[in-house]
Coordinates of C-alpha atoms and ligand atoms in Angstrom, one line a residue:
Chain A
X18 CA 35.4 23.1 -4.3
X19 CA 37.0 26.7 -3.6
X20 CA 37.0 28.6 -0.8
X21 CA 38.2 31.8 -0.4
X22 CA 38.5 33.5 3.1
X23 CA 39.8 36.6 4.6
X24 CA 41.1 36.3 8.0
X25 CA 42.9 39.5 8.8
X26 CA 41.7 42.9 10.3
X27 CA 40.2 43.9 6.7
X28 CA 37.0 44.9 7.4
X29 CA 36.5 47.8 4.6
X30 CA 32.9 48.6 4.0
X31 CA 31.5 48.6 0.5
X32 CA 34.6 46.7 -0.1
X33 CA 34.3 43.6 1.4
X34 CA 32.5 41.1 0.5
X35 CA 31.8 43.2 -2.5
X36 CA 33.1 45.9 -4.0
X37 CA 30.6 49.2 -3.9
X38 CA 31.8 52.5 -4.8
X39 CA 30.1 54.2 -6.8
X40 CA 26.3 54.3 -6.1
X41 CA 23.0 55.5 -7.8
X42 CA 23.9 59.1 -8.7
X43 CA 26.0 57.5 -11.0
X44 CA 23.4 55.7 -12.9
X45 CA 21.2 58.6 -13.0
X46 CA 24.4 60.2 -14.1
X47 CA 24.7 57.9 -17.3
X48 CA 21.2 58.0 -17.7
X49 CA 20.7 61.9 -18.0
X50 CA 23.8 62.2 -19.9
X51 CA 22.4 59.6 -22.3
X52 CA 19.6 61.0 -22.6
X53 CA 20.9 64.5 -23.7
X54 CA 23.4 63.2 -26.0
X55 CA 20.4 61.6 -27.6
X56 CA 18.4 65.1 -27.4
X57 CA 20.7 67.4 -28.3
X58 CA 21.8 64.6 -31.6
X59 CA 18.7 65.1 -32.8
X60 CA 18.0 68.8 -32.2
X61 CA 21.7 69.5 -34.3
X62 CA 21.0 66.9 -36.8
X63 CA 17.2 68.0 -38.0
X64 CA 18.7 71.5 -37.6
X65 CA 21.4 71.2 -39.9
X66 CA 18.7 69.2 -41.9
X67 CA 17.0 72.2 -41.8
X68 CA 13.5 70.9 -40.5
X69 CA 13.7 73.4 -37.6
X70 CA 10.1 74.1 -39.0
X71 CA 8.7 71.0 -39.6
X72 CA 10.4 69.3 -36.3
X73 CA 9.8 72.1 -33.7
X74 CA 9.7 69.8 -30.6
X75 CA 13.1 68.7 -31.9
X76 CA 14.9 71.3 -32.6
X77 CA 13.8 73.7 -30.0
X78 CA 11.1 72.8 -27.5
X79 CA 12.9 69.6 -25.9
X80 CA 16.0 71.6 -26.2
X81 CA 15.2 73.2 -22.6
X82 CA 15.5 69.5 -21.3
X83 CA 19.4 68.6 -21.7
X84 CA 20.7 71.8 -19.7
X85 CA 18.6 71.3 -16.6
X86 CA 19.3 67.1 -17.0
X87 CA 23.0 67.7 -17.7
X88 CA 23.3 70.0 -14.6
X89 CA 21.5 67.6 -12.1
X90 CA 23.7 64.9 -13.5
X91 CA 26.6 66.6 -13.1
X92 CA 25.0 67.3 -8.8
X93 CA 24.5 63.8 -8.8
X94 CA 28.0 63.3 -10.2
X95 CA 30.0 65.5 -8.0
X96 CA 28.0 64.4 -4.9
X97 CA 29.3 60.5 -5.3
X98 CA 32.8 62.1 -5.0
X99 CA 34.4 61.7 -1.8
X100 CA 37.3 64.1 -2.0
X101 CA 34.4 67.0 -3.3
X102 CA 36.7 70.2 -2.6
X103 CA 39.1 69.2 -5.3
X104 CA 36.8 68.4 -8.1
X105 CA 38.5 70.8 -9.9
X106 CA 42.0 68.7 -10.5
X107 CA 39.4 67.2 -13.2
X108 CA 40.0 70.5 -15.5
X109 CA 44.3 70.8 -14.2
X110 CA 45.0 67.9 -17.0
X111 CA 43.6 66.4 -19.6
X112 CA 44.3 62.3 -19.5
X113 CA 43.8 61.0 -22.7
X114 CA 43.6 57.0 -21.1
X115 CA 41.3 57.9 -18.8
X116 CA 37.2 58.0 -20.2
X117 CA 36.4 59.7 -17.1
X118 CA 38.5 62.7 -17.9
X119 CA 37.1 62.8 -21.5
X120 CA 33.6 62.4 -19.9
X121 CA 34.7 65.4 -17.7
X122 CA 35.8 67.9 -20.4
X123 CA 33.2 66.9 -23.0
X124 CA 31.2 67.8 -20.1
X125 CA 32.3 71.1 -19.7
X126 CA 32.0 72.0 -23.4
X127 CA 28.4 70.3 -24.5
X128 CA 26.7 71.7 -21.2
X129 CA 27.3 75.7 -22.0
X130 CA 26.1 74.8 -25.6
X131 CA 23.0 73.1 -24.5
X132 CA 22.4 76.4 -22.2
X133 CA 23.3 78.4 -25.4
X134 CA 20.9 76.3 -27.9
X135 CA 18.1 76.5 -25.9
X136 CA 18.8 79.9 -25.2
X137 CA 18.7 81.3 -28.8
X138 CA 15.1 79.9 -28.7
X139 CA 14.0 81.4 -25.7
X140 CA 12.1 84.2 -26.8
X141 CA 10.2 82.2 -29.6
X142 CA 9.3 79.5 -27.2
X143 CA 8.2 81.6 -24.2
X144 CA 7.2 84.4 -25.4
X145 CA 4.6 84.7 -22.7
X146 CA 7.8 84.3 -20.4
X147 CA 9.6 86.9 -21.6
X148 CA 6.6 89.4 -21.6
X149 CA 6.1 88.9 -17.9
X150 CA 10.1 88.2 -16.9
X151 CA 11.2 91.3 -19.2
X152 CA 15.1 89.8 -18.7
X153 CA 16.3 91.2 -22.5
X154 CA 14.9 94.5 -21.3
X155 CA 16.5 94.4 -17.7
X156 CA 19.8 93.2 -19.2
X157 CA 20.7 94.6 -22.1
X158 CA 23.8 92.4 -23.0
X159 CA 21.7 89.1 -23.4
X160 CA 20.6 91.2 -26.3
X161 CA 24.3 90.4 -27.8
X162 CA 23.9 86.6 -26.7
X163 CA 21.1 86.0 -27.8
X164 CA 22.1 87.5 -31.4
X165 CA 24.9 85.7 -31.2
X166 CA 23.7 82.3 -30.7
X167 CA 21.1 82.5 -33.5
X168 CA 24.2 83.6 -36.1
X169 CA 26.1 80.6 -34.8
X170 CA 23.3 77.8 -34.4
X171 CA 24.6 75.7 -37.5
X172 CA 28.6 75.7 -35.8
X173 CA 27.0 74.6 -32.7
X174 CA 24.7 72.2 -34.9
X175 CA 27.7 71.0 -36.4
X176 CA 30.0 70.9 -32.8
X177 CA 27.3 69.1 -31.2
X178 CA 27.1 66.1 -33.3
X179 CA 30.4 64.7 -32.8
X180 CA 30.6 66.4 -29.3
X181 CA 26.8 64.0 -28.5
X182 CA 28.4 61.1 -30.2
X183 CA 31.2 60.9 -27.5
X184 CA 29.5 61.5 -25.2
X185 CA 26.6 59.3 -25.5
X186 CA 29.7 56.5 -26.0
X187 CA 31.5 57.5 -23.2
X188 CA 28.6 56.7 -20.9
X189 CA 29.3 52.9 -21.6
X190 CA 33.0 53.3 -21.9
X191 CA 33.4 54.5 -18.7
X192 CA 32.5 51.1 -17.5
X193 CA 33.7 49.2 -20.6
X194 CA 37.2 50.3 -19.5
X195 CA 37.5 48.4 -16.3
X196 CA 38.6 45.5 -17.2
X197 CA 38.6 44.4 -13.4
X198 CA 34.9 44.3 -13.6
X199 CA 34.0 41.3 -16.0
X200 CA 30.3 42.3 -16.1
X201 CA 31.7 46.0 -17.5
X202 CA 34.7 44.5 -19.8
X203 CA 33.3 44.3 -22.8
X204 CA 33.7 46.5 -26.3
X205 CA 29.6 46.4 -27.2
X206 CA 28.7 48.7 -24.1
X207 CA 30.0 51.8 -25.6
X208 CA 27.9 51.5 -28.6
X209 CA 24.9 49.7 -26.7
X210 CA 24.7 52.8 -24.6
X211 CA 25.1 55.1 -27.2
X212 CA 22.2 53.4 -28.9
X213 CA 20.4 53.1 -25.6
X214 CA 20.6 56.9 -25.1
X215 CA 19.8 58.2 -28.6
X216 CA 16.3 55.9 -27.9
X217 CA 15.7 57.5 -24.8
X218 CA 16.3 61.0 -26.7
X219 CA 14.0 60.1 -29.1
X220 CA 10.8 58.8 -26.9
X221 CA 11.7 61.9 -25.2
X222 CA 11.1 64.1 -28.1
X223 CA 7.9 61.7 -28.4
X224 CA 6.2 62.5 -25.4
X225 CA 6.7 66.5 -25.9
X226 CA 6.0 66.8 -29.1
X227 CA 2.2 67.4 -30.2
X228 CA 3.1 67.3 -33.5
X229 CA 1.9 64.7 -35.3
X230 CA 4.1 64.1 -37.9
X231 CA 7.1 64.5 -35.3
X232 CA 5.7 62.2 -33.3
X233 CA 5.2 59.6 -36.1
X234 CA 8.6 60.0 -37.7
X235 CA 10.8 59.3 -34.1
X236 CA 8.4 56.6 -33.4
X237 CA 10.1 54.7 -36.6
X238 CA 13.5 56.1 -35.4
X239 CA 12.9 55.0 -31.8
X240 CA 11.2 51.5 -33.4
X241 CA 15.0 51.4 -35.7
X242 CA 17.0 52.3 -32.3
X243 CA 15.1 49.6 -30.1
X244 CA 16.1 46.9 -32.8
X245 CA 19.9 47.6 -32.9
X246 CA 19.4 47.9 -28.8
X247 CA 18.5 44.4 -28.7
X248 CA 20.6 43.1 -31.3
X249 CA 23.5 44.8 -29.4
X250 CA 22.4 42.9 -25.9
X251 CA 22.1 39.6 -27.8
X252 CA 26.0 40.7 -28.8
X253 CA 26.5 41.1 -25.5
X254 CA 25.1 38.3 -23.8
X255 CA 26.9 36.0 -27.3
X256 CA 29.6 37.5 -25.7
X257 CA 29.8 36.5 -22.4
X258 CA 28.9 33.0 -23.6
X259 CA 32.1 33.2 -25.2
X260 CA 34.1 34.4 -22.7
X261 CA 36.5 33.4 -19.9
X262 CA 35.5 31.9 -16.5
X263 CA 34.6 35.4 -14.7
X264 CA 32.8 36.5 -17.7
X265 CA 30.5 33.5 -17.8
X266 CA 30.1 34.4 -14.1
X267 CA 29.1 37.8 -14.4
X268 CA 26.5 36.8 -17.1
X269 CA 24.9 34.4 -15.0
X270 CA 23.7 37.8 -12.5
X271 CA 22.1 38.8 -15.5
X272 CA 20.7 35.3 -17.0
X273 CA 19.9 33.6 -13.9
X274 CA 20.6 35.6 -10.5
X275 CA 20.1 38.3 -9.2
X276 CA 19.6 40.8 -11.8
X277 CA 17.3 38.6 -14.1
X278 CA 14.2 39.6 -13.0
X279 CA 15.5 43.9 -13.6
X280 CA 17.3 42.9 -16.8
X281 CA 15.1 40.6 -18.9
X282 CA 12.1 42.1 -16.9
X283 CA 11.8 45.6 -16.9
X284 CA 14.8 46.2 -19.6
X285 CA 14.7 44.1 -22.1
X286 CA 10.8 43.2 -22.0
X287 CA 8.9 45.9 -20.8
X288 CA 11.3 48.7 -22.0
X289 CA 12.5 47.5 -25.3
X290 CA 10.0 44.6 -26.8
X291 CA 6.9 46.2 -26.0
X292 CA 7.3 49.2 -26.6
X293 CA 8.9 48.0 -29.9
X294 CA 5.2 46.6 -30.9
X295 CA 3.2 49.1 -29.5
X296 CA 5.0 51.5 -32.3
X297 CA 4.8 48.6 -35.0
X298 CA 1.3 48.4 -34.3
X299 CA 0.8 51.9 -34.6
X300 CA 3.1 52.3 -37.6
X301 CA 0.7 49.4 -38.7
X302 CA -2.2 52.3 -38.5
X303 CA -3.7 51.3 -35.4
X304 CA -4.0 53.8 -32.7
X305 CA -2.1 53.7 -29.7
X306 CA -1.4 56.4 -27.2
X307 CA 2.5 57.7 -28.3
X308 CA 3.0 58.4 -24.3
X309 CA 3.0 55.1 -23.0
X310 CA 6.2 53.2 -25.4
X311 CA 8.1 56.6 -24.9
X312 CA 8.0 56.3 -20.8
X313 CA 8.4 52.2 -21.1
X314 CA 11.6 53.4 -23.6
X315 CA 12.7 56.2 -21.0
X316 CA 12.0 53.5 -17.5
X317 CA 13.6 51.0 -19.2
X318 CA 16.7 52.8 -19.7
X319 CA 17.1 54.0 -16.4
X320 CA 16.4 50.8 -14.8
X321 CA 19.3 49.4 -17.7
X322 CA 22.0 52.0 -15.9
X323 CA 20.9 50.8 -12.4
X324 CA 21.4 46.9 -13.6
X325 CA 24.6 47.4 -15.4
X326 CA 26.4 49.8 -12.4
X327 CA 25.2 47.9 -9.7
X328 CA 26.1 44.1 -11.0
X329 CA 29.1 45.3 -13.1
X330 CA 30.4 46.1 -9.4
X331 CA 29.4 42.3 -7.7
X332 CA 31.9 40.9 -10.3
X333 CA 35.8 40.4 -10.2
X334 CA 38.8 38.4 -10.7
X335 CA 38.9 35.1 -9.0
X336 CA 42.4 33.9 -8.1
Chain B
X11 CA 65.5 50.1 -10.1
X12 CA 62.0 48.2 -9.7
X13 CA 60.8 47.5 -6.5
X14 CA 59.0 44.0 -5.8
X15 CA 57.9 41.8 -3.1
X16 CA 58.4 38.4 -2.8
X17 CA 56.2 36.5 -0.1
X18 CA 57.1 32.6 0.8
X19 CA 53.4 30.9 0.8
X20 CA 54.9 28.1 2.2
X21 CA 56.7 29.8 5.5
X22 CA 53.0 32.5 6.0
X23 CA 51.6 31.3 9.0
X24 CA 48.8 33.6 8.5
X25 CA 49.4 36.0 11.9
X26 CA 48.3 39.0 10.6
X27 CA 51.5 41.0 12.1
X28 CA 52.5 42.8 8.3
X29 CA 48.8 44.3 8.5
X30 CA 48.7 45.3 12.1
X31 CA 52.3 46.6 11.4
X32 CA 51.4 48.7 8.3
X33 CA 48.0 50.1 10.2
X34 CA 50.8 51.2 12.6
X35 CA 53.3 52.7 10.4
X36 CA 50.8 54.3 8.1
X37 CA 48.1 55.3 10.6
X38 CA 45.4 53.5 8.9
X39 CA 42.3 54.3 10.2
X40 CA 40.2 51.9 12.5
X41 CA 38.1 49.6 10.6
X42 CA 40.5 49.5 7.6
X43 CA 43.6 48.0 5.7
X44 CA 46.2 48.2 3.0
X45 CA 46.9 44.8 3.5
X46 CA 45.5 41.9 4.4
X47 CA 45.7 38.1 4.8
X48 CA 44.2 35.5 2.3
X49 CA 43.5 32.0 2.7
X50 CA 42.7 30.1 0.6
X51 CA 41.1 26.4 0.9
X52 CA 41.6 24.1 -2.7
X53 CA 39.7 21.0 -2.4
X54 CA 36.8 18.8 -0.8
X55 CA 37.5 16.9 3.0
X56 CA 39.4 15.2 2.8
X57 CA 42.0 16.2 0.6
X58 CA 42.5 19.9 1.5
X59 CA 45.1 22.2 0.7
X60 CA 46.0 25.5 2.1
X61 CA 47.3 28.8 1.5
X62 CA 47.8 31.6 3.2
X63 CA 49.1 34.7 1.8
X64 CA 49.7 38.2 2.4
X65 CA 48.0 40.5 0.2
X66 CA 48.3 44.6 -1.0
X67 CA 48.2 46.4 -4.1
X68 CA 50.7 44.7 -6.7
X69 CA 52.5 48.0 -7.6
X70 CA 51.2 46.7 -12.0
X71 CA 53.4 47.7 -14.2
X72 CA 51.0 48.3 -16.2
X73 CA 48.6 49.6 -13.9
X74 CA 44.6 50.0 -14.6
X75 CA 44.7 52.4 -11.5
X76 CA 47.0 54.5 -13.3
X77 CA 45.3 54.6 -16.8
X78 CA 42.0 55.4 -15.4
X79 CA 42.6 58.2 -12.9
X80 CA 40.8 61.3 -14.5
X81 CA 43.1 64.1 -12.8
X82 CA 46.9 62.3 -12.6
X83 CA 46.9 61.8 -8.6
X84 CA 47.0 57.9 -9.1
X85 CA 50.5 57.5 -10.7
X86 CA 54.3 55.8 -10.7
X87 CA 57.7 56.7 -9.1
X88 CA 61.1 56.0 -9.2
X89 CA 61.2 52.4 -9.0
X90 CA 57.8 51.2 -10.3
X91 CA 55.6 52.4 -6.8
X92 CA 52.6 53.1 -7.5
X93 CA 51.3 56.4 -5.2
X94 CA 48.0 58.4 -4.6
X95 CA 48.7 62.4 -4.6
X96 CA 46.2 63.1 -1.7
X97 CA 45.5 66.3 -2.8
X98 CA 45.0 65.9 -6.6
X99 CA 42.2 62.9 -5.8
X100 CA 38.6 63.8 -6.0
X101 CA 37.5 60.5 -5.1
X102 CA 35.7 59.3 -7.8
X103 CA 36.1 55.8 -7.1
X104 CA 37.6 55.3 -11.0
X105 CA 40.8 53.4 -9.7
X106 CA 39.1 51.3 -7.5
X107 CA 36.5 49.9 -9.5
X108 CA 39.8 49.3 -11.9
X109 CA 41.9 47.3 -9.7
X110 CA 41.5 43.9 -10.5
X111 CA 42.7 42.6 -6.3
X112 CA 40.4 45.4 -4.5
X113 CA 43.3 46.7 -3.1
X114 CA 43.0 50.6 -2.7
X115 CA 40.1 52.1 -0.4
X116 CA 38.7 55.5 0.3
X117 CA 39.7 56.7 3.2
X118 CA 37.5 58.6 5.7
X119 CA 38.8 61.7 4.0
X120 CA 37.8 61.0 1.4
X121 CA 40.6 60.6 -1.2
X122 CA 42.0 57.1 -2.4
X123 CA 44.2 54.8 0.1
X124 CA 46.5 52.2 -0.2
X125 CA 50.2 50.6 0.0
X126 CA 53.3 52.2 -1.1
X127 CA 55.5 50.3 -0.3
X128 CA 56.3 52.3 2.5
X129 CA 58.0 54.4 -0.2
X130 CA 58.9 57.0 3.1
X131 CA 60.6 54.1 4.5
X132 CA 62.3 53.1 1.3
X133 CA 64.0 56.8 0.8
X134 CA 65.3 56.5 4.5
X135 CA 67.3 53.3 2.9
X136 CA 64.6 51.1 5.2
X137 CA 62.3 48.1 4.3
X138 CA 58.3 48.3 4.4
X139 CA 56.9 48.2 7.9
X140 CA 55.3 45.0 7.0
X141 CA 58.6 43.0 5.6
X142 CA 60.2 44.2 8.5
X143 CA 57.9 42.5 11.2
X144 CA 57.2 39.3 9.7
X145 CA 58.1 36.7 12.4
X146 CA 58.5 34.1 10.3
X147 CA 60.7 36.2 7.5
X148 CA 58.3 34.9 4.7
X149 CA 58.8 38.2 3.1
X150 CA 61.5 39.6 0.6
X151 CA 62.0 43.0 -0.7
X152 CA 64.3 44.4 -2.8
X153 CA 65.4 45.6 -6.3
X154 CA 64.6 43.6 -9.7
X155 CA 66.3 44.9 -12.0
X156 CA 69.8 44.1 -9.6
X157 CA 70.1 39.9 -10.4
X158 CA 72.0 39.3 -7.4
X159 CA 69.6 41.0 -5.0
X160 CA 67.4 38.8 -2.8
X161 CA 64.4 38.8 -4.8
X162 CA 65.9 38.0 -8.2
X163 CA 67.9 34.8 -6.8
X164 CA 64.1 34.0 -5.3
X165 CA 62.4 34.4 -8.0
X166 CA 65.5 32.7 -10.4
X167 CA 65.6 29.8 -7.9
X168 CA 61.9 29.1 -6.6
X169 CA 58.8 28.2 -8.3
X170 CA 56.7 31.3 -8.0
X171 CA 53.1 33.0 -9.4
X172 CA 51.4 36.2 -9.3
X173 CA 47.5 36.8 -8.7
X174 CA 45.3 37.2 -11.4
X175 CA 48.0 37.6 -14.2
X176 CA 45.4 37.4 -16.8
X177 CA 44.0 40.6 -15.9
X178 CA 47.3 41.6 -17.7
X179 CA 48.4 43.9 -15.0
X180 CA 51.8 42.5 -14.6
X181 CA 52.2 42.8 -10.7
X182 CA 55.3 43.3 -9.1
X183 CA 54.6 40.8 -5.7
X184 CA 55.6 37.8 -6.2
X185 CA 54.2 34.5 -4.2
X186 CA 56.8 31.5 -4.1
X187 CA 54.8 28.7 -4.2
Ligands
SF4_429 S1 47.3 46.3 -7.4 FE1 45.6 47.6 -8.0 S2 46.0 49.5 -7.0 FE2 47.9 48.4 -7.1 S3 48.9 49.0 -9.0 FE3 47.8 47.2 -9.4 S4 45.8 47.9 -10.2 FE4 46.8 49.6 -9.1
SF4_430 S1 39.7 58.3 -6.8 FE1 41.5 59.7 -6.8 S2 43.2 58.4 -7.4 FE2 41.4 57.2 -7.9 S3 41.0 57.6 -10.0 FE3 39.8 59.1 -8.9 S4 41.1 60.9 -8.7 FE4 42.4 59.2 -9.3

């Protein structure tokens, strides 16, 4: 038997007896930024595809989601700082070993695009808006934007898919870097995120969409998506099997502690296998309501940011 | 030059002077600490073995802190210290969820806290608060890269470990063992 005791005056809360930093703005945080990488992937890629017309929801309609989820991320982001007045040494230096300085500057260039994309299909969206708002009338120089943007969608197009790829990685890398954190330390949550949010973009685009053949088609990419997930957490749980000591620690929160129930319950079972059947079935030609996969998809991977940020912290080095 | 600590495990008594002598000399606020006494109990009754140990941040050569920082205010000095630039931190909690011995803290401030080694001390030619208190002298501190200071003839002479080395952080205090 171990024992490990502290005797002197540390008494640091959220430190001791475990270590608890950073809190639930920043899994909302992963999770909105996720889930725009995934939207705006899409919207760029069936762009350049050129299915603008046949994937409206896509391409422009869920297009006025990543802006307004990138900028309450970024609130919810900035408000778990401590030291708030000088968030802007993030944009003095560029660190290339640091994710969270990537994450900050890919930050700063995919958000004004995602304003700009959406944007460019403002008046063709809303045009009900725009009769009652009159903005291009009142200012003349969105005129010039707005020109602007629809001569330059396919660059953007083009921008944002590697700009959404990092993006949607960096979400798990910026945990996958800390190699303090067992739980976090491992190379598959970069990609398992990534995968995560491109799903969550997709049963997005599902439950906006009233098209039917939009609707169909990101069910199978969703369905596709949802596999790789959970081949990806097998990977991951493989690999903590694998691994050192603290690592078969931190895997037993999510096998058999704590975060079981969270995990296997609500993220793996209710927001990846069944709503992984309830689109087989309908692929199958049965019907089944489109809505009710895409917010299992969308709960699940929230609850899957909540799990992973708040265990990942419980974990450490032993010694 | 590279700093390090060397702590005798065997001579700790486990007062708790180096961390009431570092709130002192740093002005740490109530309620907190940059360093802080382990024990630790190896064993089942009867056959119990103790250690106590005086713990702070490791000053890592190759330091996760120091990797991870998004904006450059966690970084290295002249002789391996590792600092915090108050006013460059945003707290963003990064470094701490990167050190592998919970060492640094936000402070009430808000920006990141921890040892330095008394690196205001060290340019006046003085030890660290702490190495300068202990009662029972279980505490060495000097230069590395110099083989005939203190800590090298330690470290050459004495059977010694650091914590967690398999986090691959490659600490500069040393515990003689
Ligand atoms: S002990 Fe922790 S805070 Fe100190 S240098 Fe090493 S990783 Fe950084
Ligand atoms: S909390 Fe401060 S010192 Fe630590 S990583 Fe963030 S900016 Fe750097």
């Amino acid at each position: 038997m171990q024992e490990e005791l502290f005797t002197s005056g540390r008494n640091i809360p959220h430190i001791d007896p475990s270590l608890e930093i950073w809190h639930w703005p920043i899994s909302l945080y992963l999770f909105l930024g996720g889930l725009s990488a995934g939207l705006l992937f899409f919207a760029a890629l069936f762009y350049i595809l050129g299915k603008d017309k046949e994937y409206p929801t896509t391409v422009k309609i869920a297009s006025i989601v990543p802006p307004i989820a990138l900028s309450i991320g970024l609130l919810a982001l900035v408000y778990d700082l401590t030291h708030k007045l000088y968030t802007w040494q993030l944009y003095m230096t560029f660190r290339i070993e640091s994710p969270m300085s990537w994450g900050a500057w890919v930050l700063l260039i995919v958000t004004p695009i995602s304003f700009i994309w959406t944007f460019s299909y403002y008046r063709e969206i809303y045009p009900r808006w725009e009769q009652k708002l009159q903005v291009f009338k009142r200012f003349k120089f969105l005129n010039t934007v707005e020109k602007f943007a629809q001569d330059n969608r396919i660059y953007m197009a083009y921008a944002l898919i590697p700009l959404t790829l990092v993006l949607g990685i960096y979400t798990g890398i910026l945990l996958s870097a800390f190699n303090a954190r067992p739980l976090w330390n491992n190379a598959i949550l970069g990609p398992l995120f990534l995968v995560s949010g491109l799903s969550t973009g997709a049963a997005a685009i599902i439950l906006l969409s009233k098209n039917k053949l939009e609707q169909h088609t990101f069910g199978k990419i969703d369905l596709a998506l949802i596999i790789v997930e959970l081949a990806l957490i097998v990977h991951m749980i493989m690999g903590y099997y694998a691994g050192s000591q603290v690592q078969l620690e931190a895997m037993e929160l999510l096998v058999n502690g704590e975060f079981t129930l969270m995990f296997f319950g609500f993220v793996v079972i209710l927001g990846l296998i069944i709503p992984a059947i309830m689109e087989l079935i309908e692929l199958i030609g049965f019907k089944v309501p489109a809505m009710v996969p895409a917010l299992l998809v969308l709960l699940g991977g929230l609850v899957f940011r909540f799990v992973m940020v708040e265990a990942g912290q419980i974990t450490r080095f032993l010694y | 030059m590279r700093y390090a600590m060397v702590i005798d495990t065997l001579k700790c008594v486990g007062c708790s002077d180096c961390v009431v002598a570092c709130q002192t000399e740093n002005d740490v606020p109530v309620g907190y600490c940059r360093d802080w006494i382990t024990e630790r109990v190896d064993g089942s009754y009867p056959n119990l073995e103790l250690e106590l140990r005086s713990e702070r941040c490791n000053h890592c050569d190759n330091a996760p802190c120091v990797r991870c920082c998004p904006t450059g205010a966690s970084h290295i000095v002249d002789g391996g210290v590792v600092m915090v630039t108050e006013n460059e931190c945003i707290g963003c909690g990064a470094c701490i969820e990167s050190c592998p011995y919970d060492a640094r803290f936000q402070h009430p401030d808000g920006y990141v806290d921890k040892c330095t080694f008394c690196h205001h001390r060290l340019e006046k030619g003085q030890l660290p608060a702490c190495v300068s208190v202990c009662p029972t002298k279980c505490m060495y501190f000097g230069d590395l890269d110099n083989p005939n200071s203190e800590v090298s003839q330690l470290l050459k002479n004495r059977k010694y470990k650091t914590l967690a080395p398999e986090a691959g952080t490659n600490p500069h205090v040393f515990y003689l063992i």
